[in-house]
Coordinates of C-alpha atoms (C1' of nucleotides) in Angstrom, one line a residue:
Chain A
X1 CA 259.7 59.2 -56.9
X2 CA 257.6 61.8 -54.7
X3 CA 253.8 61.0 -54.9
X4 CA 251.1 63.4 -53.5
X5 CA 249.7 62.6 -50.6
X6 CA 251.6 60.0 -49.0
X7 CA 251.6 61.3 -45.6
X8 CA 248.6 59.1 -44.2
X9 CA 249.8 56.2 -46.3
X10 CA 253.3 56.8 -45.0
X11 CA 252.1 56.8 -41.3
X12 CA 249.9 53.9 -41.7
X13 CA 252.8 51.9 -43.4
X14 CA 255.4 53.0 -40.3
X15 CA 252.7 52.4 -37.7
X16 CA 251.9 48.7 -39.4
X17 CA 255.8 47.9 -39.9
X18 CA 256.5 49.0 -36.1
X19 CA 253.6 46.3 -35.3
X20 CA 255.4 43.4 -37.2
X21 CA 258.7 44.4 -36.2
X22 CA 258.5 44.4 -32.6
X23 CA 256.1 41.5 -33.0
X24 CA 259.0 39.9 -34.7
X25 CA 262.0 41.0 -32.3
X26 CA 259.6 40.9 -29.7
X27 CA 261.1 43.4 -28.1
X28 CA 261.2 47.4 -28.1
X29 CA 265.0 46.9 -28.9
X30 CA 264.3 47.8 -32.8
X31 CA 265.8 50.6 -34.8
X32 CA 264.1 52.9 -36.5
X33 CA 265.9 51.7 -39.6
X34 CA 264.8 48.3 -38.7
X35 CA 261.3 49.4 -39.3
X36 CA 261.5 52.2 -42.2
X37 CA 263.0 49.6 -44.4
X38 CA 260.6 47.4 -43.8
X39 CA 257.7 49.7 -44.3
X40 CA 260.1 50.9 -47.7
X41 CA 261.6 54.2 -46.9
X42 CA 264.3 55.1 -45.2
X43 CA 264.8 55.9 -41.5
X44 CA 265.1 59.9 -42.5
X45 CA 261.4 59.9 -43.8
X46 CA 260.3 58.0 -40.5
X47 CA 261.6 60.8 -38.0
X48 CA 260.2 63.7 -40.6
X49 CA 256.6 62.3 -40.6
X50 CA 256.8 61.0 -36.8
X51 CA 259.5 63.2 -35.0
X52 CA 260.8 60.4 -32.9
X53 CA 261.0 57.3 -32.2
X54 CA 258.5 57.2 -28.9
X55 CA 256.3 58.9 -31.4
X56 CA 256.4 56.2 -33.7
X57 CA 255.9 53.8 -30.9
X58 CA 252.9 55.4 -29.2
X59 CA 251.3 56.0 -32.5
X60 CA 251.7 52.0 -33.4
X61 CA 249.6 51.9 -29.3
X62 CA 247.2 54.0 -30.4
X63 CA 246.7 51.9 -33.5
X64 CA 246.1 48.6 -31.7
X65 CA 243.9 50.3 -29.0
X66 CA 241.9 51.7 -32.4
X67 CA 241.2 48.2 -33.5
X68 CA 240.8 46.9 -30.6
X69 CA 238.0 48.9 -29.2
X70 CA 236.4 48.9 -32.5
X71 CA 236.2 45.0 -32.5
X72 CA 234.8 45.2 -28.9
X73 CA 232.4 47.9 -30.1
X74 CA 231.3 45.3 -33.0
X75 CA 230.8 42.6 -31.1
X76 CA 228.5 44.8 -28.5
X77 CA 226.5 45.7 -31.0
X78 CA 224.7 42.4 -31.5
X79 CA 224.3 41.9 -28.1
X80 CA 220.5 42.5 -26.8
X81 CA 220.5 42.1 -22.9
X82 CA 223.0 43.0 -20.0
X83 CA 224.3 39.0 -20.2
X84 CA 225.3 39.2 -23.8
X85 CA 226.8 42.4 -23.1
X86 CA 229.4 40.8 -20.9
X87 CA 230.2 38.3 -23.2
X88 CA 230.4 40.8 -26.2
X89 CA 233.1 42.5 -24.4
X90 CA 235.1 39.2 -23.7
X91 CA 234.5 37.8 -27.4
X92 CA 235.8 41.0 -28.8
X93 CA 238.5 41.2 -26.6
X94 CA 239.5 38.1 -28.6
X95 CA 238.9 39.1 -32.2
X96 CA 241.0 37.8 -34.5
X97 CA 242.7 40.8 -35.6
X98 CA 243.6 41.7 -31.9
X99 CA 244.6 38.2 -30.7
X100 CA 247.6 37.7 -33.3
X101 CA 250.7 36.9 -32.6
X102 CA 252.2 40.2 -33.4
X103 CA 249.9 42.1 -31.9
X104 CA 249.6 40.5 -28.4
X105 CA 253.7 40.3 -28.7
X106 CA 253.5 43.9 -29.5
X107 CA 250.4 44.7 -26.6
X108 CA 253.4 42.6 -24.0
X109 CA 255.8 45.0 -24.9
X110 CA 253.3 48.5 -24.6
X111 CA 252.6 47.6 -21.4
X112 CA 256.3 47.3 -20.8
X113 CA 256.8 50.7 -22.3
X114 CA 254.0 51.6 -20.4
X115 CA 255.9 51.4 -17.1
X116 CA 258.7 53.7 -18.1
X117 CA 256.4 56.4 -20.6
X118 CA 253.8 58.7 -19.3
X119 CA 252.1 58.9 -22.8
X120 CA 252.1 55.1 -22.9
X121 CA 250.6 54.9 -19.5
X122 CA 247.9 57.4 -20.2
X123 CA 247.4 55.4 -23.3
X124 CA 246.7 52.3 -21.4
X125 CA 244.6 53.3 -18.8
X126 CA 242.1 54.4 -21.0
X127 CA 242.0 51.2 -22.8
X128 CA 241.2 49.9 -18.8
X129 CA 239.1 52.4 -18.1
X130 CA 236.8 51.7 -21.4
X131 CA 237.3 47.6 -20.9
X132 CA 236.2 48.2 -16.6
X133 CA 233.3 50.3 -17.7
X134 CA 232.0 48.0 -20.4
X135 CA 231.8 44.8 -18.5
X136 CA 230.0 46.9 -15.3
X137 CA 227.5 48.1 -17.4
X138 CA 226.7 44.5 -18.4
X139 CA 227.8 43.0 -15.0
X140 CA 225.3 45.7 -12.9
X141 CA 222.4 44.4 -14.4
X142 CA 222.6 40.8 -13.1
X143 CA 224.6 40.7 -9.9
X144 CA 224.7 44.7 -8.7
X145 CA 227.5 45.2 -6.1
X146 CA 229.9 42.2 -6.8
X147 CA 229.9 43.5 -10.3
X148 CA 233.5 45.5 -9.0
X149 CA 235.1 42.1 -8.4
X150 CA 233.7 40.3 -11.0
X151 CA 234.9 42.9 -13.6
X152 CA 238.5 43.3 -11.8
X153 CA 238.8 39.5 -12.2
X154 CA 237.9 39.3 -15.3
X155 CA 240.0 41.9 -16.4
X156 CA 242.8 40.2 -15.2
X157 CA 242.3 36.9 -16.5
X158 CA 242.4 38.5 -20.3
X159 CA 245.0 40.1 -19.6
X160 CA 246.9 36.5 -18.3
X161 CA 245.3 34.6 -21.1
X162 CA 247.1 37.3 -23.5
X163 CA 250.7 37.1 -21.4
X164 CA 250.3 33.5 -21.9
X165 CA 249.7 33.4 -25.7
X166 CA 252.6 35.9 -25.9
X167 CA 255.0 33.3 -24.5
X168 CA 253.3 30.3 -26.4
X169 CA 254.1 32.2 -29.7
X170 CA 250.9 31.9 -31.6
X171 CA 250.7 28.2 -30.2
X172 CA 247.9 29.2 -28.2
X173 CA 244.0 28.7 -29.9
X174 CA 242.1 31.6 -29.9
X175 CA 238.3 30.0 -29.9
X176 CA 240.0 27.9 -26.6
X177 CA 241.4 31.3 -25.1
X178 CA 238.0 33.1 -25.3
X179 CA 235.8 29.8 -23.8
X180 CA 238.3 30.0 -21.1
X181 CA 237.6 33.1 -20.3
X182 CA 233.8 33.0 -20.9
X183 CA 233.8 29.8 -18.6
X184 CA 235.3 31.8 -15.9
X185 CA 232.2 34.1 -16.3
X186 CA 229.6 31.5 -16.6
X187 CA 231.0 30.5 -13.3
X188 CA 230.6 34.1 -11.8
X189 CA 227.3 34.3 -12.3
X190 CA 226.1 31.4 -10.9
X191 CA 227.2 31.6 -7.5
Chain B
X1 CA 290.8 47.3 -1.2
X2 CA 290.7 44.0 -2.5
X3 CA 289.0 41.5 0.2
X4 CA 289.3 37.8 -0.4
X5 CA 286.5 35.5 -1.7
X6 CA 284.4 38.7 -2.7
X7 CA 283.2 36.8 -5.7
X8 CA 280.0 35.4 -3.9
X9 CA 279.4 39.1 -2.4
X10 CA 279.9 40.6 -5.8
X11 CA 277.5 38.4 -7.7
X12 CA 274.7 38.6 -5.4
X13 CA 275.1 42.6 -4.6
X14 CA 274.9 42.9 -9.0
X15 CA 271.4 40.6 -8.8
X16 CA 269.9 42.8 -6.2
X17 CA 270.9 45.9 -8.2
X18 CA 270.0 44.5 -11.1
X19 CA 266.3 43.8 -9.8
X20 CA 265.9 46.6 -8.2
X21 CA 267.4 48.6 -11.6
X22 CA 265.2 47.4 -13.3
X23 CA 262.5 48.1 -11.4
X24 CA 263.4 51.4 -10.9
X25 CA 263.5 52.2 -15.1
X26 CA 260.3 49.8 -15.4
X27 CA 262.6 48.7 -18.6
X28 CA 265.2 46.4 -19.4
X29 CA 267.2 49.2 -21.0
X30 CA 269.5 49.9 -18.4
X31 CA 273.2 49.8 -18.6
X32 CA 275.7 47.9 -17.2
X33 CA 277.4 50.7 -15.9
X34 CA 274.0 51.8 -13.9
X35 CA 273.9 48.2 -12.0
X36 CA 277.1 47.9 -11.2
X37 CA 277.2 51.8 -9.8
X38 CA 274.4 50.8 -8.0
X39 CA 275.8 48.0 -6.1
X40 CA 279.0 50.3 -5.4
X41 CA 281.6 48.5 -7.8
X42 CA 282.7 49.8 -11.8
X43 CA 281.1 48.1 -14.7
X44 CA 284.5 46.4 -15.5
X45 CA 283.9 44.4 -12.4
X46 CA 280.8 43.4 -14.0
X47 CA 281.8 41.9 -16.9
X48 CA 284.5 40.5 -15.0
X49 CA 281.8 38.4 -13.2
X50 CA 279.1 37.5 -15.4
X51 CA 280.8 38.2 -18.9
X52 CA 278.1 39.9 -20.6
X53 CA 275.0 41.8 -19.7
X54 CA 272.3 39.0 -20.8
X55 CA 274.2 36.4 -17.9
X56 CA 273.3 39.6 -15.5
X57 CA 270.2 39.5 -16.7
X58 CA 269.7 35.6 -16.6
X59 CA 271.3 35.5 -12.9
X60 CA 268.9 38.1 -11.3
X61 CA 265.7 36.1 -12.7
X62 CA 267.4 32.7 -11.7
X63 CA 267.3 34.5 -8.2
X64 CA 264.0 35.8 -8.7
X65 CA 262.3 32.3 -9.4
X66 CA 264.6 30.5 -6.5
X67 CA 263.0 32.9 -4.2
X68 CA 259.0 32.2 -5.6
X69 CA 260.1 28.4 -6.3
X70 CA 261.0 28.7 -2.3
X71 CA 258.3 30.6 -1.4
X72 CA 255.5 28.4 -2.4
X73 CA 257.2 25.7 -1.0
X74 CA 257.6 27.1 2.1
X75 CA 253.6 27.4 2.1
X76 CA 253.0 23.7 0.9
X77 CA 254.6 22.4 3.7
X78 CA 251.8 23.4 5.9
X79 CA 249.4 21.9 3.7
X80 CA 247.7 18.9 5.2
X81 CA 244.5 17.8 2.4
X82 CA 244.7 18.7 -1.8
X83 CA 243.1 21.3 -1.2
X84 CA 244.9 22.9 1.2
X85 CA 248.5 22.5 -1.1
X86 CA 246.6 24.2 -4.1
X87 CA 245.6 27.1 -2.1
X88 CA 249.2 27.4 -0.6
X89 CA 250.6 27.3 -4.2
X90 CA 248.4 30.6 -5.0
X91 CA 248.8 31.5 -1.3
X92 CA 252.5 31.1 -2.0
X93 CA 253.1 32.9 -5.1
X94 CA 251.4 36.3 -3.9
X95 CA 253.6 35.6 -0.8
X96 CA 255.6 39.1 0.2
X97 CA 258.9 38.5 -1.2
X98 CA 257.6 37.9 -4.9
X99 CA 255.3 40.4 -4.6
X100 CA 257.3 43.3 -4.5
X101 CA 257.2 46.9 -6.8
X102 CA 260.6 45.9 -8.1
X103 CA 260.6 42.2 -8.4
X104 CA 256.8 42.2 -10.0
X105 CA 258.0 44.9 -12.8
X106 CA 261.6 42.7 -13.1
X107 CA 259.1 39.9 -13.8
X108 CA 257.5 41.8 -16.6
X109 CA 260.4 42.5 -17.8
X110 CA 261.6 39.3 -17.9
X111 CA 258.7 38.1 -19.7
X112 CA 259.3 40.3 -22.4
X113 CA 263.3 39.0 -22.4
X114 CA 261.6 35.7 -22.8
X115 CA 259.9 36.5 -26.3
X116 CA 263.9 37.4 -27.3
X117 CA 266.3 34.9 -25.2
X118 CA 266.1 31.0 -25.6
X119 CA 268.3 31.1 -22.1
X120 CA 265.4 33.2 -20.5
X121 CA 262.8 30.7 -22.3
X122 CA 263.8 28.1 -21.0
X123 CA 264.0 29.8 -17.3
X124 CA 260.3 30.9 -17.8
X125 CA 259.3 27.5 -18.8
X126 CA 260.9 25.9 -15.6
X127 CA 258.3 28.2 -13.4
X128 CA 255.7 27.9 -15.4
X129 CA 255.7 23.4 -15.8
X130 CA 256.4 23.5 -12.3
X131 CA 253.3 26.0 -11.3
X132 CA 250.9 23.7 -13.5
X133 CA 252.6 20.7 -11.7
X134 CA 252.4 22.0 -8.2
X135 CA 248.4 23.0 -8.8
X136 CA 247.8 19.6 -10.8
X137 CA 249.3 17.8 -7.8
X138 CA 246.7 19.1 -5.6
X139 CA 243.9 19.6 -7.9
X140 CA 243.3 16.0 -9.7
X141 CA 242.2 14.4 -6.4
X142 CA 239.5 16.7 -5.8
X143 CA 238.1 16.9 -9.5
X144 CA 240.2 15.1 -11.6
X145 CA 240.2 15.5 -15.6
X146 CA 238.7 19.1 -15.0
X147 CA 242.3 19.6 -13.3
X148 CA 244.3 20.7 -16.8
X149 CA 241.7 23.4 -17.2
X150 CA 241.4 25.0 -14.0
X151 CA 245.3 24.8 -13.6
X152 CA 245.2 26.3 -16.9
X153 CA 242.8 29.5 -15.7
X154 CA 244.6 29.6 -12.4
X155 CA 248.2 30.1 -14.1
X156 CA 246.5 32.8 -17.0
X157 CA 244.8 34.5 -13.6
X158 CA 248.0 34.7 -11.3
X159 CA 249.6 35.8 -14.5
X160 CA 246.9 38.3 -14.6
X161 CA 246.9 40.2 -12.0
X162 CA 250.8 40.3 -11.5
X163 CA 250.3 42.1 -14.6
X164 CA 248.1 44.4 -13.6
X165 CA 249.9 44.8 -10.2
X166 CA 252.7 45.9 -12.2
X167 CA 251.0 48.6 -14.2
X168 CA 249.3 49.8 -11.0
X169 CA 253.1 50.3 -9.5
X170 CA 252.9 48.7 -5.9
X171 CA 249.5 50.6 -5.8
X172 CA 247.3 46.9 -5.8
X173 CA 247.2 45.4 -2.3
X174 CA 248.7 41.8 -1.9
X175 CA 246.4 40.1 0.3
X176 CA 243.5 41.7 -2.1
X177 CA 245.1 39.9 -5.0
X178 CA 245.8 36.7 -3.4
X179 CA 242.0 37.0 -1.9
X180 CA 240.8 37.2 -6.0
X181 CA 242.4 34.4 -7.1
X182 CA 241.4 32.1 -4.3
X183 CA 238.1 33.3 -4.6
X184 CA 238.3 31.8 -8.2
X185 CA 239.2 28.9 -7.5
X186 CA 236.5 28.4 -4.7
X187 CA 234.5 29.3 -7.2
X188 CA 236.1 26.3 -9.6
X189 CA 235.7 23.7 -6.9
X190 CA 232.2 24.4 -6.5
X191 CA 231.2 23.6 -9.9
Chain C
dA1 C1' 311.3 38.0 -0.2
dT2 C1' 309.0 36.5 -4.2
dG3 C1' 305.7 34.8 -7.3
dT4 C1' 300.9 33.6 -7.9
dT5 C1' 296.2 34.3 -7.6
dT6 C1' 292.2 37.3 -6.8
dA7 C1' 290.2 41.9 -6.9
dT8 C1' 289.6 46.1 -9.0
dT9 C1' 289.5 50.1 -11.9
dG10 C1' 290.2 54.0 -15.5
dA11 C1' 290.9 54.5 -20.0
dC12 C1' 290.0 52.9 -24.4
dT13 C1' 287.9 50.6 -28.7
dC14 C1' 284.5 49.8 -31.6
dG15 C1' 280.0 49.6 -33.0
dT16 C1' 275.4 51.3 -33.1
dC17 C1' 271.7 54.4 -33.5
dA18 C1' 268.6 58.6 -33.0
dA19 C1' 268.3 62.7 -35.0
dT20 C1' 269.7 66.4 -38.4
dC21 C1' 270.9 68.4 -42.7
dA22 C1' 271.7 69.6 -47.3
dA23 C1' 270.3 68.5 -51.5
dC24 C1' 267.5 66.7 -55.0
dA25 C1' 262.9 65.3 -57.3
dA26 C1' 258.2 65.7 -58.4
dC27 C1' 254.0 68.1 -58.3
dC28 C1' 251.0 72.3 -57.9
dG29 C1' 249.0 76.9 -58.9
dC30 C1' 249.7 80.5 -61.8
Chain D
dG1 C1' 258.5 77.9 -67.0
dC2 C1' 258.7 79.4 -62.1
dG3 C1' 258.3 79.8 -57.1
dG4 C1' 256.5 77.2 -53.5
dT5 C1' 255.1 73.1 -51.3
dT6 C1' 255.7 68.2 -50.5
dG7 C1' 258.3 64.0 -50.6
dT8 C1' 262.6 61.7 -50.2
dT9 C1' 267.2 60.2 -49.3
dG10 C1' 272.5 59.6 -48.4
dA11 C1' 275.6 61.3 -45.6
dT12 C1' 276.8 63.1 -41.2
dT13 C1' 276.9 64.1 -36.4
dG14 C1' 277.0 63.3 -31.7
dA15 C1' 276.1 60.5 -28.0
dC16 C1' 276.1 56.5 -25.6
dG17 C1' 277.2 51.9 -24.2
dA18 C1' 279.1 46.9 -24.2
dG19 C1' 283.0 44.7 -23.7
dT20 C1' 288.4 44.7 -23.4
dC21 C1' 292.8 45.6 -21.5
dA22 C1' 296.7 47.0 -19.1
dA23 C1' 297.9 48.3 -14.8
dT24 C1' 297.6 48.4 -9.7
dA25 C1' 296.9 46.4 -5.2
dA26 C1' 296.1 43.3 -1.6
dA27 C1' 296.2 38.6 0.1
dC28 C1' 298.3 34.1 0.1
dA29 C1' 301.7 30.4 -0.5
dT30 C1' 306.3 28.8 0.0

DNA sequence: ATGTTTATTGACTCGTCAATCAACAACCGC
DNA sequence: GCGGTTGTTGATTGACGAGTCAATAAACAT
């Protein structure tokens, strides 16, 4: 039962079944079948509208990068000096549709796929890039020069707050994950 | 050429390969047969040994956290005040043989196995009470219920920036990382 | 010498999976 | 209603990899 038009919903459907799948497995070690039937179509469909499987895979990346920048770009838009800039970028770095169990599972194993695809790694080092620049241009403002390590650590400790609510399955909270993170800031720009 | 009492010599020439395998692919999807060429034996000789790939797998992280677990002890025996043993616990765990190209990307890895493997779980789980322990240990006489937090930030940021080591492949420079995370905490004990 | 244990492998089985293909079904413009 | 485009699948292919096994060889025990 053909309908018109279904490539973009057909995409969308793979890329949000490859999400839950790997979330679920957690691990890249999923078939394509695995994750046509559960976006209701059969593997065969999945390679014609994808091509392959790393296909499938980085457009799934590119998907979580999408919403993820465009939760960090919310959250900035509210904020009206340098300070609140910083803390824009950390709060949206723990949205609730980015911080989800699936979704950091699935961010664990990108970086992972990261390490062993050139597309992926590409992929991923503009999502650094973007997060590096946004907290300098808040973090220059106030403290200048330090603002390199400031921003490195930072970086760094989302990252680890994210491995860690990976391994805690969903255990972790996410309002507790973000204060941690924007205590660790608070602390930065006292000294 | 069968040698007597090769077992020992076997088993610890597959956990190097495997380590350094996986390093190599940046992915746990390596085969058997790629290990076991690597440490100069047949894959039947393998299996012979550990009985499936997973108890390869489980073995080369077992060595992987003996080696940290001796590491940072080595460094707390020098440690004379509280403050002193928590900064040889982060002193410790960016000491030279953890962090390695090969054994930092095994690590990831391993994570990742962790989201799929009760066995590796519960491994993980070991490292990580006994991290939080060893930074408690020193932290609760100098600032006492504030401990459980900054433990907590100091885990997430070691965590961190192995992370990020990883991705940067052997790029990051140790004594720069250790330096960042110290720096946080001297930070922590300020406040 | 002979039997037992340990070491070792090449060849094989069996399952799995990415990718392809041939065919079929609905919709469109005309 | 017909040719082309788009959507869809079951069946198939071809490769690869984990795990097994039978067979061989050295060391050791007695």
């Amino acid at each position: 039962m053909p309908k018109l038009g279904a490539e973009p919903i057909r995409r969308a459907a793979l890329v949000k079944a490859t999400i839950e799948t790997v979330g679920d497995a957690g691990s890249l070690d999923v078939t394509v079948a695995q994750i046509a039937r559960r976006a209701g179509m059969s593997s065969a469909l999945a390679h014609h509208y994808f091509g392959s499987k790393e296909q499938i895979f980085l457009a799934a990346m590119r998907s979580i990068l999408t919403l993820y920048g465009a939760e960090v770009r919310g959250a900035l838009a509210t904020a009206r000096n340098p300070r609140e800039r910083v803390r824009a970028v950390v709060i949206g770095s723990f949205a609730a549709g980015s911080f989800r169990g699936e979704a950091i599972s699935a961010w664990l194993n990108f970086y992972v796929l990261a390490q062993s695809s050139d597309a992926a790694r590409r992929l991923l080092g503009v999502y650094q890039s973007r997060l590096r620049s946004n907290l300098l241009c808040g973090l220059r403002p106030i403290i200048g020069a330090c603002a390199e390590t400031v921003a490195e650590g930072l970086g760094a400790l989302i990252d680890g707050v994210y491995i860690r609510a990976a391994l805690a399955g969903g255990m972790l909270d996410r309002q507790h994950a973000c204060n941690m993170v924007l205590a660790h800031l608070e602390k930065e720009l006292e000294g």
